[in-house]
Coordinates of C-alpha atoms in Angstrom, one line a residue:
X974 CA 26.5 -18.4 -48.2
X975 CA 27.6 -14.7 -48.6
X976 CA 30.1 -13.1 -45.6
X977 CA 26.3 -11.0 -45.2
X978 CA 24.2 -13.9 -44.7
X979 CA 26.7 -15.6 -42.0
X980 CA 27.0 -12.6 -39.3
X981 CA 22.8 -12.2 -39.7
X982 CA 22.5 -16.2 -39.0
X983 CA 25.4 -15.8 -36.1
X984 CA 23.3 -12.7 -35.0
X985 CA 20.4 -14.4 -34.5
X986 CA 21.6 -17.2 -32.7
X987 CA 23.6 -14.8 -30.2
X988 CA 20.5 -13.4 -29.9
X989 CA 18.5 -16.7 -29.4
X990 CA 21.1 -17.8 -26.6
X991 CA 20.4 -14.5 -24.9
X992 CA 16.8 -14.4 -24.6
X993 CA 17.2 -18.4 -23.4
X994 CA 19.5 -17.1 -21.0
X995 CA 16.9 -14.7 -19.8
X996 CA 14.5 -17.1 -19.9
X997 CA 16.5 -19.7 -17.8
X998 CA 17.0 -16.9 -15.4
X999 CA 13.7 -16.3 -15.3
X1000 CA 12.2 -19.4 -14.8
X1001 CA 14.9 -20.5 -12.1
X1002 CA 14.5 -17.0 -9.6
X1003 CA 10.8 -17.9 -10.6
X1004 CA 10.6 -13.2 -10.8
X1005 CA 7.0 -12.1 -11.8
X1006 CA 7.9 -10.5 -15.3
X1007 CA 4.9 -8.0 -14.6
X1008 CA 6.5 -7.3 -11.6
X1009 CA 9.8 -6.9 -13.3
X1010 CA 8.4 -4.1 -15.8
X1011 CA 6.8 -2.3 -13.0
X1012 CA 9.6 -2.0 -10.7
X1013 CA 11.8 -0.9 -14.1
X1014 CA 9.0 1.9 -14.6
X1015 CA 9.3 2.6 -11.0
X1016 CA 13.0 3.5 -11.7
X1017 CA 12.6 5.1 -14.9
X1018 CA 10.5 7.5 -13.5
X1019 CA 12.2 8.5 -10.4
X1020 CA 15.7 8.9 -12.2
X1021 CA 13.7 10.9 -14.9
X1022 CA 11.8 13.2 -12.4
X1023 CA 15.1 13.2 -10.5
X1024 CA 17.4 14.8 -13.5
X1025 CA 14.1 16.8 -14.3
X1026 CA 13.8 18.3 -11.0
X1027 CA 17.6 19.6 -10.5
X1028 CA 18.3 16.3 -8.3
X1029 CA 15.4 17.0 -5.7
X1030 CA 13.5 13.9 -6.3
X1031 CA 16.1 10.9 -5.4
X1032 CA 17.2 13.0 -1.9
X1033 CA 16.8 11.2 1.6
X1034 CA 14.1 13.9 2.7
X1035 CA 11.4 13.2 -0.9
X1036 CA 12.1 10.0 -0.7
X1037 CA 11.1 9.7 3.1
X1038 CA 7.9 12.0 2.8
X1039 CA 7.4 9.4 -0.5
X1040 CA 7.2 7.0 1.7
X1041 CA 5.0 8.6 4.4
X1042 CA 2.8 9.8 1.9
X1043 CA 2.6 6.3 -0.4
X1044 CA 1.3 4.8 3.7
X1045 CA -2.0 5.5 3.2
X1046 CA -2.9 4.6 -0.7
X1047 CA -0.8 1.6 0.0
X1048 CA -2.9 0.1 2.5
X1049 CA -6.0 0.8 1.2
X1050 CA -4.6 -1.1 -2.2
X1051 CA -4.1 -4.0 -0.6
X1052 CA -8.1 -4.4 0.3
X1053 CA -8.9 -3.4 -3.2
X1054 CA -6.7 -6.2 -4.9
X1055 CA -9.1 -9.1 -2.9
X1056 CA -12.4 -6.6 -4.4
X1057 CA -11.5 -6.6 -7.7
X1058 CA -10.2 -10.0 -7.7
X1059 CA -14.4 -10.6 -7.0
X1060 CA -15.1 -9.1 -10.0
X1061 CA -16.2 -6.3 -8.3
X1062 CA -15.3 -2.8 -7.5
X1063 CA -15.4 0.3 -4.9
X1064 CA -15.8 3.7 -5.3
X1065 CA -16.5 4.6 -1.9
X1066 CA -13.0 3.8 0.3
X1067 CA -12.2 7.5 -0.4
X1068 CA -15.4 8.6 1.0
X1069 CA -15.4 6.1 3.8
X1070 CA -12.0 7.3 4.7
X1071 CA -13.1 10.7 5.1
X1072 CA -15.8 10.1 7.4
X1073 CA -13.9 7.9 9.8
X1074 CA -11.4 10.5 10.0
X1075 CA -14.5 13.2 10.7
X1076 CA -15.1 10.5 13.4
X1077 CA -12.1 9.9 14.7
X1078 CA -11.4 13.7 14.9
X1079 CA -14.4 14.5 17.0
X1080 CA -14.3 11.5 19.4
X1081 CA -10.8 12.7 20.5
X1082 CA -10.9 16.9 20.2
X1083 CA -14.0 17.1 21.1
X1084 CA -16.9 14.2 22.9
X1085 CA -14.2 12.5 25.0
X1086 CA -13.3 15.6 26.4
X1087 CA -16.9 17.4 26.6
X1088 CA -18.8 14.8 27.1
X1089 CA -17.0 12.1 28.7
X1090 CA -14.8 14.4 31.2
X1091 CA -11.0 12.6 29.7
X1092 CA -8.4 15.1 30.3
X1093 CA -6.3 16.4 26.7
X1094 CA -3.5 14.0 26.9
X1095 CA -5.2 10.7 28.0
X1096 CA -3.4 7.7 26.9
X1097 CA -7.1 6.3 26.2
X1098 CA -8.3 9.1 24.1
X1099 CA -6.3 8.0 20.8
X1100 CA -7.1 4.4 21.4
X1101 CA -10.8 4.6 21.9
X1102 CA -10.7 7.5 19.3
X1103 CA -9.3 4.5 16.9
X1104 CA -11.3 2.0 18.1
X1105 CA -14.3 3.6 16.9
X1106 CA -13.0 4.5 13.7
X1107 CA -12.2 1.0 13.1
X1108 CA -15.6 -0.2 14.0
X1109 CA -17.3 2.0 11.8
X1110 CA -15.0 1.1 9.1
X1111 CA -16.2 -2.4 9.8
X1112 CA -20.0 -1.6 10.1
X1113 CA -19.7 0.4 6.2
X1114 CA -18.0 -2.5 4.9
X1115 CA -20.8 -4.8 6.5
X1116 CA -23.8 -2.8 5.4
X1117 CA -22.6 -2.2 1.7
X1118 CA -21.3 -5.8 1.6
X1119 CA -24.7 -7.4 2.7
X1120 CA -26.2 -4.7 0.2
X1121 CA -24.1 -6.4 -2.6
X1122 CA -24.1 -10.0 -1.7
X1123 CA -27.1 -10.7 -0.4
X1124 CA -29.9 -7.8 -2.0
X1125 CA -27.6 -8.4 -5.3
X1126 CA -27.3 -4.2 -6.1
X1127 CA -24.3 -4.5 -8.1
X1128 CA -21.1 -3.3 -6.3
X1129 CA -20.7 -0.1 -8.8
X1130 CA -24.1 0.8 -7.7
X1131 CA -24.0 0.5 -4.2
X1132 CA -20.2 2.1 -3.9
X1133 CA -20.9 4.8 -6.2
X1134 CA -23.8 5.7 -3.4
X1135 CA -21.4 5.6 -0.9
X1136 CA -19.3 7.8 -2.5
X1137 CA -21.8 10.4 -1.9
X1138 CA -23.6 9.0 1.2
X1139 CA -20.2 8.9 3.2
X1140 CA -18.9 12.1 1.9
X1141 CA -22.2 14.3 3.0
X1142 CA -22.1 12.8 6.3
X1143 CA -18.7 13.5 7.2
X1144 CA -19.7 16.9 5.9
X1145 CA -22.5 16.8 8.5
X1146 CA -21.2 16.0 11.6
X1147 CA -19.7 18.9 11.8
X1148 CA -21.2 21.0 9.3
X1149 CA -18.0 21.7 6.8
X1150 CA -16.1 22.6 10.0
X1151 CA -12.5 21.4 10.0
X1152 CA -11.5 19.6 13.9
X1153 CA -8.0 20.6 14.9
X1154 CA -5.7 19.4 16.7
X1155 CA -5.8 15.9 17.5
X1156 CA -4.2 13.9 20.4
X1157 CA -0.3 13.8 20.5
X1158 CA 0.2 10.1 20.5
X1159 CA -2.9 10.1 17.6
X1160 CA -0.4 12.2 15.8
X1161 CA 2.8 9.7 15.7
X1162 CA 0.6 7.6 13.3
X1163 CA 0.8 10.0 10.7
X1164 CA 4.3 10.1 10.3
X1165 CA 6.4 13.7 10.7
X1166 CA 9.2 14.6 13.0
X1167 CA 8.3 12.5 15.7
X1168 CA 6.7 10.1 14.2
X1169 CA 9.4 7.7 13.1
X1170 CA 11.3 5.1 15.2
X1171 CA 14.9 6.5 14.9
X1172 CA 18.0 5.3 13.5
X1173 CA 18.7 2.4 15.6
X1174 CA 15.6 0.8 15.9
X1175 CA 15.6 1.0 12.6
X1176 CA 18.7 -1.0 11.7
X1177 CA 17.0 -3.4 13.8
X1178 CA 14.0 -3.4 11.5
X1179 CA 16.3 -3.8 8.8
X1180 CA 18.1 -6.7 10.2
X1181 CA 14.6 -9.2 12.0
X1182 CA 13.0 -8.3 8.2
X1183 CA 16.4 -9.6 6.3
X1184 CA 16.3 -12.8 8.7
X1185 CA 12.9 -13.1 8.4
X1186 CA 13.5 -13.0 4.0
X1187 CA 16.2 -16.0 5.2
X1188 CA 13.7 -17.8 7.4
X1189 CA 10.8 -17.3 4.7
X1190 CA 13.2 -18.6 1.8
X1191 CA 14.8 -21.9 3.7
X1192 CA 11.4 -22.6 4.9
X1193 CA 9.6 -22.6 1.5
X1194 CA 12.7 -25.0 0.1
X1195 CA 11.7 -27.3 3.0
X1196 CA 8.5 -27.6 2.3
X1197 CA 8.9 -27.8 -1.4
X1198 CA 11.0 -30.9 -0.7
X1199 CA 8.5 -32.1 1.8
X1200 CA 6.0 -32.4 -1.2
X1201 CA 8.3 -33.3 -3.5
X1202 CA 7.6 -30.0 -5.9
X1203 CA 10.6 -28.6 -8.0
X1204 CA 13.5 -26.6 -6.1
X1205 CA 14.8 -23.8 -7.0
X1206 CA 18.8 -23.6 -7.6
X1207 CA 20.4 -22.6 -4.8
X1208 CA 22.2 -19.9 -6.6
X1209 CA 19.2 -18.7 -7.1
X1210 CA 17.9 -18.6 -3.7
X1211 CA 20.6 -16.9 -2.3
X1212 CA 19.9 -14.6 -5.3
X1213 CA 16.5 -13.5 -4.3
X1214 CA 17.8 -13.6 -0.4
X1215 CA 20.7 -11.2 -1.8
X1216 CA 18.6 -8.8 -3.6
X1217 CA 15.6 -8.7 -0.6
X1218 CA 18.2 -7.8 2.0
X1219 CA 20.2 -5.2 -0.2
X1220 CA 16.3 -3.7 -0.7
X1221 CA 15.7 -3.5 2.6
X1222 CA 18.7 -2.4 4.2
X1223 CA 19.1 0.3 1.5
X1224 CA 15.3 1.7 2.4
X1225 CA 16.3 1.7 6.4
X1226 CA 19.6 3.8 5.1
X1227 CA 17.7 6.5 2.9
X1228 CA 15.4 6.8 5.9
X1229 CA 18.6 6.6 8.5
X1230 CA 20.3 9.4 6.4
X1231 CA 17.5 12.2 6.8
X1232 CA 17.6 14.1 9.9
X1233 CA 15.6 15.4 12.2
X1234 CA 15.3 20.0 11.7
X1235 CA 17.1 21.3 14.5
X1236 CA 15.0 23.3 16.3
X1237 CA 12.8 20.3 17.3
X1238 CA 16.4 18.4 17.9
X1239 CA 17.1 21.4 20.8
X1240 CA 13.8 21.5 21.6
X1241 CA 13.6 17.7 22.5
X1242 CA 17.4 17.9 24.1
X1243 CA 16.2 20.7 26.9
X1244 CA 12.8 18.8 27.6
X1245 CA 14.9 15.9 28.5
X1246 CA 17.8 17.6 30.0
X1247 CA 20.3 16.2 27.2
X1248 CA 23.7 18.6 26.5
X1249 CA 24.0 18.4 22.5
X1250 CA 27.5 19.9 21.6
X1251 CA 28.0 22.2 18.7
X1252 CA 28.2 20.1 15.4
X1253 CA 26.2 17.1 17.0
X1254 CA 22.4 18.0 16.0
X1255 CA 22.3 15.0 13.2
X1256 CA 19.4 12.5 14.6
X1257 CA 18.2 10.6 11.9
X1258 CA 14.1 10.3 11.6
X1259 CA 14.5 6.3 10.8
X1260 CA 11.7 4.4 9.6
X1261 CA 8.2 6.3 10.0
X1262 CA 5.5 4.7 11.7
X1263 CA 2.4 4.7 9.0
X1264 CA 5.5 3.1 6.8
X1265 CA 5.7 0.2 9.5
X1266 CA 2.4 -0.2 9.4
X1267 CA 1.6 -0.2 5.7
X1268 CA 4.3 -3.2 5.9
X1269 CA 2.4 -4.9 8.4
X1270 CA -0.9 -4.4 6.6
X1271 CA 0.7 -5.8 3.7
X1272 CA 2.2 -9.0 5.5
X1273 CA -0.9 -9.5 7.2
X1274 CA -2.8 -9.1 4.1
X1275 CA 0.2 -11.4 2.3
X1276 CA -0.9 -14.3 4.2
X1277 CA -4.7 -13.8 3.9
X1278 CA -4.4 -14.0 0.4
X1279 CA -1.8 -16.6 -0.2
X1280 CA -2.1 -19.1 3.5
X1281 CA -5.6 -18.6 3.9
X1282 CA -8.7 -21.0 2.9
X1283 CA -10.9 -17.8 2.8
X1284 CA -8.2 -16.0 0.7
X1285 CA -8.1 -19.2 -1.5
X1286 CA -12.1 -18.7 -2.3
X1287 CA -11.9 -15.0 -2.8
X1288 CA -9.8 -15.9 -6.0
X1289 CA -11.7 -19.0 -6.6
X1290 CA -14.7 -17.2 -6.8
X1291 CA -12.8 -14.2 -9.0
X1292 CA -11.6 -17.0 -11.5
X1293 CA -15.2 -18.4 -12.2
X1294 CA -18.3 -17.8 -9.7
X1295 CA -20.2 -20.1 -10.7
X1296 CA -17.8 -23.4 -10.3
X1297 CA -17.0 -21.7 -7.0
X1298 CA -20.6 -21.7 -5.7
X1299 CA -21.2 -25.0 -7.2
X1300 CA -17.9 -26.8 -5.4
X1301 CA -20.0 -25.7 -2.1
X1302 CA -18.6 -22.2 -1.6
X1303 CA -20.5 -19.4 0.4
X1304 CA -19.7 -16.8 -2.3
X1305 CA -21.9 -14.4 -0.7
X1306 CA -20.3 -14.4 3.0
X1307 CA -17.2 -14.0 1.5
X1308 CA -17.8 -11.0 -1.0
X1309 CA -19.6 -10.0 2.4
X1310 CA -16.2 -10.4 4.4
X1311 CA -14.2 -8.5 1.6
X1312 CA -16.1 -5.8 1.8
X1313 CA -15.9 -5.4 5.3
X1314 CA -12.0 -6.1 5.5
X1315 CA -12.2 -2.9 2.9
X1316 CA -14.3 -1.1 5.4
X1317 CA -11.4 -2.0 7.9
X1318 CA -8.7 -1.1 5.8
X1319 CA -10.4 2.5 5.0
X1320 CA -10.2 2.9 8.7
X1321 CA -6.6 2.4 8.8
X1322 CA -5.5 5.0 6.3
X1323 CA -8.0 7.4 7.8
X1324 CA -6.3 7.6 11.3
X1325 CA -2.9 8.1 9.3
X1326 CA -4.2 10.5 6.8
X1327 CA -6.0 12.7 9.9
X1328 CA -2.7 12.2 12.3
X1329 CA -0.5 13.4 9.3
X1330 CA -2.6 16.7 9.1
X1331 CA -3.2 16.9 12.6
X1332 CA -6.7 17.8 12.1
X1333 CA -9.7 16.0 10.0
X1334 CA -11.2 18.2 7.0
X1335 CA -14.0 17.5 4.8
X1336 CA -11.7 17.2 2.0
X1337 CA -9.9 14.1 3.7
X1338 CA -9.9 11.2 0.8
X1339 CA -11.1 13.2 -1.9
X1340 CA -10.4 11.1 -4.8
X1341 CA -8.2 8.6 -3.2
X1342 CA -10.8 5.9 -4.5
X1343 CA -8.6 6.8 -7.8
X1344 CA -5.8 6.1 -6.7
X1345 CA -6.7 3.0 -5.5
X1346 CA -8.0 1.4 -8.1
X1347 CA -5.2 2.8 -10.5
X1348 CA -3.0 1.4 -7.9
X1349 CA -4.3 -1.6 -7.6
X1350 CA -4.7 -2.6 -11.5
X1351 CA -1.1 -1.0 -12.2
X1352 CA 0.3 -3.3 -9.8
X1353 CA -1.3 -6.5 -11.7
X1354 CA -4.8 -6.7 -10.4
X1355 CA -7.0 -7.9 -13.3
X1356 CA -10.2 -6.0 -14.2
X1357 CA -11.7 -9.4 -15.4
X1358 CA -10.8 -10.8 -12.3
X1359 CA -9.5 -13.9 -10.4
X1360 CA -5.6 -12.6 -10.4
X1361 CA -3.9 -10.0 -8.4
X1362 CA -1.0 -9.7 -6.1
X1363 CA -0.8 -7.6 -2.9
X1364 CA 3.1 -6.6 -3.7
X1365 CA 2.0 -5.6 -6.8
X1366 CA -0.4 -3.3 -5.9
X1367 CA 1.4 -2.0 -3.2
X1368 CA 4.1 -1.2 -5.8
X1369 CA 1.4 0.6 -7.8
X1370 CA 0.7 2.6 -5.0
X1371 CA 4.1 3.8 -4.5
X1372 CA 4.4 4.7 -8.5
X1373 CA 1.3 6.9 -8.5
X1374 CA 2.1 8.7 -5.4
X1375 CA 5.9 8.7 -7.3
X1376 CA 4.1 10.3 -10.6
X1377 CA 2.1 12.6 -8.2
X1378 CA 5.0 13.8 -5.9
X1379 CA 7.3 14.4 -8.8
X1380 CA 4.7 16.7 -10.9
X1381 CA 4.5 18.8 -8.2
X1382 CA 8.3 18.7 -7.3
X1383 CA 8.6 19.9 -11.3
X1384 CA 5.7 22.8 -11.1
X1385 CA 2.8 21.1 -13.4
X1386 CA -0.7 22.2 -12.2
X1387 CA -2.9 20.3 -10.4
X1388 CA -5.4 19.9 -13.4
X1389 CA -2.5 18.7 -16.2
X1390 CA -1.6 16.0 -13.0
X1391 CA -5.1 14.7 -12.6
X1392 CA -5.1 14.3 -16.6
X1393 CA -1.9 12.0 -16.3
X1394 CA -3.3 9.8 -13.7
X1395 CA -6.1 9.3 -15.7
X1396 CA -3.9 8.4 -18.6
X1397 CA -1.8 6.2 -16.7
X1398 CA -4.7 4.4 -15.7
X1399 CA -6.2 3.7 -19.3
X1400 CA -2.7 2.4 -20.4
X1401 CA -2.4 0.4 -17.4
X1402 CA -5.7 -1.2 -18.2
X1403 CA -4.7 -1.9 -21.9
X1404 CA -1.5 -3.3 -21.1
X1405 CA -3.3 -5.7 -19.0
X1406 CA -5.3 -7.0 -21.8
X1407 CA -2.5 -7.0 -24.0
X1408 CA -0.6 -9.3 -21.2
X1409 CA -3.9 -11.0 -21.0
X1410 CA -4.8 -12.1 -24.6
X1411 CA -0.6 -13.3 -25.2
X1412 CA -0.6 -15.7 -22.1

């Protein structure tokens, strides 16, 4: 054997051992290797928008107005996952969102006050003002569910009607005429210079969410051992724990370390009678609000999917509909239910979409149904259905809005940035069918 021959065949093995390394890591941190590549595009981009950009991109302030701005998107991703899990599909959430924010905007600037004789400031104008947007949500999701399960219009169909439907109506409430401005608590949902919890509440965030990672891990090793499935190692528990916390107390930092302008930090100070000396005007913004509550949608979503019976059948149903009705599944409540949790969902991001604007426009949700769905199947979601992840797609969420904050931090037009999300959707797509056809 030539000198040649021997450092290919030690090459090979080195390389061998490596990739079983890997593969051991893999398999004992039990890590999503989709999840893996997406989070490594994730940072790809950012650091190459970042050098792009002259260092603008990766700075407390973008990456906080990211966040705000991923809140929206985020949530109404997580609804989509359970749709398309289904088999099925909607084009209308964009639409939907902008009526309920036409709604929304005229219960609380305009027939609570005129009609109902609440005076600007209520505490029960915002809240009834979200109540009904919520139930509206609920009642679109209903009527275009029942449509699709139970009058079997497929759900490209119906959706693609609502797309239209919705967006004429919220045209016609008001007539194309833009409400403005909304209630000052309303407002706190969308995020801005109030609209955050501040620095210390937000290192308390940071620290309940890092226990509750702790809690979440030990309690998962318990009941693995209750039912006798395989553990993990325990380095790499305390791995996972490790890397969840550092996450998470990182995010609360970037948000702790942007602060708020200082005229509204004087402003505030003589409204409350507080003496700020010369030199002290740093108050952080913290965590936003819309940011807490895509978490909580997310959680709460988390455990539908994953705890639930009904979130059990959704993928049941996804993975083969005909076994699913057969083992005594009501396929048609549930695709019912999705719809309407959709409708619900829609709701959400169109209180913090109006609140971030202060004012709800005709143009609220234009196209957000794209980027949704690209969100959605970027983060994992499968076309063919029957397998999807809420992280994922909330992580899709937060890389479109990345590719969409960074082309305009870098000057391209607003046509050349609708051509790349397209793109990034069709390549999204393909590498799922790729991923599909090797596993």
């Amino acid at each position: 054997m030539t000198d040649t021959t021997s450092s290919t065949v030690a090459a090979d093995r080195a390389r061998a051992a490596e990739l079983s390394a890997a593969g051991r890591f893999l398999k004992a941190t039990e890590l999503d290797t989709r999840m893996l590549g997406m989070v490594g595009a994730l940072l790809v981009i950012w650091i190459g928008i970042h050098v792009l950009s002259g260092g603008l991109f990766l700075t407390p302030r973008n990456l906080w107005n990211l966040s705000v701005q991923t809140s929206s998107v985020a949530i109404m991703a997580t609804g989509m996952v359970l749709v398309i899990v289904m088999r099925n599909i909607d084009l209308s959430v964009g639409s939907v969102e902008g009526v309920v924010g036409m709604i929304m905007g005229v219960a609380q600037a305009e027939f609570l006050i005129r009609v109902i004789g609440l005076e600007l400031g209520n505490p029960w104008l915002w809240i009834i003002a979200l109540a009904a947007g919520v139930v509206l949500g609920l009642a679109i999701g209903a009527f275009q569910g029942f449509v699709i399960a139970y009058m079997e219009v497929p759900a490209f169909i119906v959706t693609l009607g609502g797309l239209l439907v919705w967006r004429g109506m919220a045209w016609m409430i008001t007539s194309g005429r833009t409400v403005a401005p909304l209630d000052a608590t309303f407002q706190l949902m969308g995020g801005g210079p109030r609209g955050s919890i501040g620095a210390t509440a937000s290192w308390v965030v940071g620290v309940v969410a890092c226990a509750a990672v702790a809690f979440a891990l030990l309690n998962g090793r318990s009941q693995r051992k209750r039912f006798n499935f395989p553990l993990r190692p325990v380095w790499a528990e305390v791995f996972l724990g490790v890397v969840a916390c550092a996450a998470i107390l990182g995010a609360v930092s970037v948000a702790n370390s942007y602060p708020w302008p200082v005229g509204i930090v004087r402003q505030y100070a003589q409204q409350n009678g507080i003496t700020i000396p010369e030199g002290g005007l740093f108050i952080a913004h913290g965590i936003a609000i819309p940011v807490l509550m895509a978490v909580a949608v997310g959680i709460v979503m988390t455990f539908i999917t994953r705890r639930t019976r009904f979130g059990r059948y959704v993928f049941a149903i996804g993975g083969n509909p005909e076994a699913a009705s057969l083992a005594g599944i009501n396929t048609r409540w549930v695709t019912m239910k999705v719809f309407m949790i959709m409708g619900v969902l829609a709701s959400i991001s169109a209180a913090i979409s109006s609140a971030r604007l202060n004012a709800a426009t005709n143009a609220l949700g234009t196209l957000d149904e794209l980027l949704v769905i690209a969100a959605a199947v970027i983060g994992g979601t499968s076309l063919a259905g029957g397998s999807g992840t809420v992280l994922g797609a909330m992580l899709g969420a937060l890389l479109m809005q990345s590719l969409q904050s960074g082309m305009v931090l870098l000057g391209i037009d607003s046509p050349l940035q609708s051509i790349v999300v397209g793109a990034v959707l069709v390549v999204a797509v393909w590498l799922d069918t790729v991923y599909r056809k090797r596993v």
